[in-house]
């Protein structure tokens, strides 16, 4: 009976430890302080337990963050430097501001993975899953040169469509082109029609050009 009770207590302690611990694989983009361009994108492990945060990067760098004060989001790292946490990424991740750099922790790690089908320019989207695929012109706000972002198109008739886009950072999200509104999942979207192309601004950071032909089909 005593052995059974001891085993039960151990199981309860283990379960309680799991309840207070959170560990996940993530993607860390490292921005030098004051820069709007990342100089490193790398895999990392994010763990959190009772307010303490550990970020372990694949390059061997580890950030141990200890909460300080009564306001959430304030830390000191293992060297005593002040660190603040921001939630501007909403459900996509977290931002940690250090004195010399900022760490953008993204839960989506797709950008770290190789393209599965290098012969398909619109990978990871294909017509096996979508009505059509396309390469949309895309760029960061303030940049003059545009790149190409792959997209999968689901048409609904009546000139409506949902377009799943993979951003330059490798994250997938959906832009909905409805008859009376345009929005995006988990993101702020502003759109204007220029000729036969919708110009869509996402989160005030990235611009996507979506031709009407992509939405309506031919």
Short mmCIF file of C-alpha atoms in Angstrom, two decimals:
data_model
loop_
_atom_site.label_atom_id
_atom_site.label_comp_id
_atom_site.label_asym_id
_atom_site.label_seq_id
_atom_site.Cartn_x
_atom_site.Cartn_y
_atom_site.Cartn_z
CA UNK A 1 0.00 0.00 0.00
CA UNK A 2 2.85 2.37 0.89
CA UNK A 3 4.55 1.60 -2.42
CA UNK A 4 1.34 2.32 -4.32
CA UNK A 5 0.89 5.61 -2.45
CA UNK A 6 4.51 6.62 -3.13
CA UNK A 7 4.09 5.81 -6.83
CA UNK A 8 0.92 7.85 -6.99
CA UNK A 9 2.64 10.83 -5.37
CA UNK A 10 5.50 10.60 -7.86
CA UNK A 11 3.05 10.57 -10.77
CA UNK A 12 1.25 13.62 -9.37
CA UNK A 13 4.54 15.49 -8.96
CA UNK A 14 5.54 14.60 -12.53
CA UNK A 15 2.16 15.73 -13.87
CA UNK A 16 2.43 19.00 -11.97
CA UNK A 17 5.89 19.59 -13.47
CA UNK A 18 4.51 19.08 -16.97
CA UNK A 19 1.63 21.43 -16.23
CA UNK A 20 4.02 24.26 -15.42
CA UNK A 21 6.50 23.58 -18.22
CA UNK A 22 6.18 24.48 -21.90
CA UNK A 23 8.81 23.46 -24.45
CA UNK A 24 8.54 23.70 -28.22
CA UNK A 25 10.64 23.83 -31.35
CA UNK A 26 10.56 27.28 -32.94
CA UNK A 27 12.26 29.57 -35.41
CA UNK A 28 14.35 32.47 -34.14
CA UNK A 29 14.99 35.52 -36.33
CA UNK A 30 17.77 37.70 -34.91
CA UNK A 31 17.64 41.44 -35.57
CA UNK A 32 20.52 43.72 -34.57
CA UNK A 33 19.31 46.50 -32.28
CA UNK A 34 17.72 49.30 -34.31
CA UNK A 35 17.62 47.29 -37.56
CA UNK A 36 14.50 46.24 -39.46
CA UNK A 37 16.31 43.39 -41.24
CA UNK A 38 17.21 40.06 -39.64
CA UNK A 39 20.82 38.97 -40.02
CA UNK A 40 20.12 35.40 -38.91
CA UNK A 41 17.24 32.93 -39.14
CA UNK A 42 17.85 29.79 -37.13
CA UNK A 43 16.08 26.93 -35.40
CA UNK A 44 15.67 27.19 -31.65
CA UNK A 45 13.99 25.62 -28.64
CA UNK A 46 11.67 27.80 -26.57
CA UNK A 47 10.85 26.71 -23.06
CA UNK A 48 8.94 28.42 -20.28
CA UNK A 49 8.32 27.34 -16.72
CA UNK A 50 6.71 29.39 -13.97
CA UNK A 51 7.63 32.62 -15.73
CA UNK A 52 11.24 31.68 -16.47
CA UNK A 53 12.12 31.54 -20.18
CA UNK A 54 14.93 29.72 -21.95
CA UNK A 55 15.72 30.20 -25.65
CA UNK A 56 18.27 27.69 -26.94
CA UNK A 57 19.47 28.44 -30.46
CA UNK A 58 20.90 25.88 -32.88
CA UNK A 59 24.14 27.88 -33.06
CA UNK A 60 24.81 27.13 -29.38
CA UNK A 61 23.68 30.49 -27.97
CA UNK A 62 21.34 30.25 -24.98
CA UNK A 63 19.30 33.02 -23.39
CA UNK A 64 18.17 32.40 -19.81
CA UNK A 65 15.51 34.94 -18.85
CA UNK A 66 14.40 35.52 -15.27
CA UNK A 67 11.21 37.55 -14.61
CA UNK A 68 11.64 40.76 -12.61
CA UNK A 69 9.16 43.21 -11.09
CA UNK A 70 5.39 43.01 -10.93
CA UNK A 71 4.70 43.81 -14.58
CA UNK A 72 4.69 40.78 -16.94
CA UNK A 73 7.13 40.84 -19.83
CA UNK A 74 10.15 42.19 -17.93
CA UNK A 75 13.24 40.01 -17.47
CA UNK A 76 16.95 39.92 -16.78
CA UNK A 77 19.14 37.53 -18.77
CA UNK A 78 21.89 35.39 -17.26
CA UNK A 79 24.29 38.33 -17.61
CA UNK A 80 22.02 40.78 -15.77
CA UNK A 81 20.95 42.63 -18.91
CA UNK A 82 17.35 43.93 -19.08
CA UNK A 83 15.04 42.12 -21.53
CA UNK A 84 11.47 42.95 -22.48
CA UNK A 85 8.87 40.73 -24.14
CA UNK A 86 6.43 42.07 -26.74
CA UNK A 87 3.32 40.38 -28.11
CA UNK A 88 3.14 42.18 -31.47
CA UNK A 89 3.28 38.85 -33.32
CA UNK A 90 0.00 37.82 -31.64
CA UNK A 91 -0.53 34.05 -31.97
CA UNK A 92 2.42 33.66 -34.36
CA UNK A 93 5.12 34.09 -31.73
CA UNK A 94 6.86 36.44 -29.30
CA UNK A 95 9.48 39.20 -29.50
CA UNK A 96 12.25 39.60 -26.92
CA UNK A 97 14.18 42.88 -26.89
CA UNK A 98 17.77 42.66 -25.63
CA UNK A 99 20.23 45.57 -25.46
CA UNK A 100 22.13 44.50 -28.60
CA UNK A 101 19.54 42.51 -30.54
CA UNK A 102 15.91 41.46 -30.81
CA UNK A 103 14.82 37.84 -30.99
CA UNK A 104 11.64 37.10 -32.93
CA UNK A 105 10.44 33.65 -31.85
CA UNK A 106 8.03 32.13 -34.39
CA UNK A 107 6.10 28.93 -33.68
CA UNK A 108 5.95 28.15 -37.41
CA UNK A 109 9.23 26.57 -38.54
CA UNK A 110 8.32 26.02 -42.21
CA UNK A 111 10.91 28.55 -43.41
CA UNK A 112 13.68 26.35 -41.98
CA UNK A 113 12.59 23.33 -43.98
CA UNK A 114 13.77 22.62 -47.55
CA UNK A 115 11.23 22.95 -50.34
CA UNK A 116 9.73 19.51 -50.90
CA UNK A 117 9.37 19.86 -54.68
CA UNK A 118 12.03 22.09 -56.20
CA UNK A 119 10.58 21.47 -59.68
CA UNK A 120 7.31 23.15 -58.66
CA UNK A 121 7.84 26.94 -58.50
CA UNK A 122 4.64 27.37 -56.47
CA UNK A 123 5.57 24.72 -53.88
CA UNK A 124 4.34 23.92 -51.30
CA UNK A 125 1.06 24.59 -53.19
CA UNK A 126 -0.16 22.40 -56.04
CA UNK A 127 -3.32 21.95 -58.08
CA UNK A 128 -3.87 18.64 -56.30
CA UNK A 129 -5.11 20.68 -53.34
CA UNK A 130 -6.10 24.04 -54.88
CA UNK A 131 -8.11 25.28 -57.84
CA UNK A 132 -5.01 27.10 -59.05
CA UNK A 133 -1.57 28.17 -57.87
CA UNK A 134 0.39 31.32 -58.55
CA UNK A 135 3.51 33.30 -57.75
CA UNK A 136 2.44 36.66 -56.32
CA UNK A 137 4.70 39.67 -56.41
CA UNK A 138 5.60 40.54 -52.81
CA UNK A 139 7.94 42.88 -50.98
CA UNK A 140 8.58 44.48 -47.62
CA UNK A 141 7.31 47.99 -47.05
CA UNK A 142 9.96 50.48 -48.11
CA UNK A 143 11.65 48.14 -50.57
CA UNK A 144 11.53 48.83 -54.31
CA UNK A 145 12.42 45.36 -55.58
CA UNK A 146 9.70 42.71 -55.48
CA UNK A 147 10.13 38.99 -55.06
CA UNK A 148 7.74 36.12 -55.66
CA UNK A 149 5.60 34.46 -53.00
CA UNK A 150 3.91 31.12 -53.78
CA UNK A 151 0.14 30.94 -53.31
CA UNK A 152 -2.66 28.41 -53.49
CA UNK A 153 -6.06 29.67 -54.70
CA UNK A 154 -9.46 28.36 -53.60
CA UNK A 155 -12.21 29.94 -55.73
CA UNK A 156 -15.81 30.22 -54.54
CA UNK A 157 -17.60 31.76 -57.51
CA UNK A 158 -19.01 35.25 -57.76
CA UNK A 159 -15.52 36.68 -58.05
CA UNK A 160 -14.60 35.46 -54.56
CA UNK A 161 -11.60 33.45 -53.43
CA UNK A 162 -9.43 32.53 -50.47
CA UNK A 163 -5.74 32.64 -51.29
CA UNK A 164 -3.22 30.92 -49.05
CA UNK A 165 0.12 32.74 -49.29
CA UNK A 166 3.56 31.76 -48.09
CA UNK A 167 5.34 34.90 -46.94
CA UNK A 168 9.06 35.58 -47.53
CA UNK A 169 9.57 34.46 -43.93
CA UNK A 170 8.03 31.08 -44.75
CA UNK A 171 4.76 31.59 -42.86
CA UNK A 172 1.45 30.64 -44.43
CA UNK A 173 -1.69 32.72 -44.02
CA UNK A 174 -4.93 33.29 -45.93
CA UNK A 175 -6.21 36.41 -47.67
CA UNK A 176 -9.98 36.30 -48.23
CA UNK A 177 -11.34 38.23 -51.23
CA UNK A 178 -15.06 38.43 -50.57
CA UNK A 179 -17.66 40.45 -52.50
CA UNK A 180 -17.96 43.06 -49.75
CA UNK A 181 -14.68 42.83 -47.81
CA UNK A 182 -11.07 41.70 -47.88
CA UNK A 183 -9.36 40.36 -44.77
CA UNK A 184 -6.58 38.03 -43.66
CA UNK A 185 -6.42 35.35 -41.00
CA UNK A 186 -4.64 36.45 -37.81
CA UNK A 187 -3.29 39.53 -39.55
CA UNK A 188 -4.23 43.11 -40.27
CA UNK A 189 -5.03 43.65 -43.95
CA UNK A 190 -5.55 46.82 -46.00
CA UNK A 191 -6.36 46.53 -49.71
CA UNK A 192 -6.82 48.85 -52.67
CA UNK A 193 -7.54 48.08 -56.29
CA UNK A 194 -5.10 49.49 -58.85
CA UNK A 195 -6.26 48.67 -62.36
CA UNK A 196 -6.72 44.91 -62.44
CA UNK A 197 -4.55 44.18 -59.39
CA UNK A 198 -5.31 44.26 -55.67
CA UNK A 199 -2.50 45.77 -53.60
CA UNK A 200 -2.73 44.19 -50.15
CA UNK A 201 -0.77 45.54 -47.17
CA UNK A 202 -0.34 42.97 -44.39
CA UNK A 203 0.46 44.05 -40.81
CA UNK A 204 1.95 47.30 -42.18
CA UNK A 205 5.09 45.32 -43.09
CA UNK A 206 4.57 43.35 -46.32
CA UNK A 207 2.88 44.16 -49.64
CA UNK A 208 1.30 41.55 -51.92
CA UNK A 209 0.02 42.10 -55.46
CA UNK A 210 -2.95 39.90 -56.36
CA UNK A 211 -4.27 40.08 -59.95
CA UNK A 212 -8.02 39.86 -60.42
CA UNK A 213 -7.38 36.95 -62.79
CA UNK A 214 -5.95 34.96 -59.88
CA UNK A 215 -9.13 35.52 -57.88
CA UNK A 216 -11.73 35.13 -60.61
CA UNK A 217 -10.03 32.61 -62.90
CA UNK A 218 -10.38 32.52 -66.62
#
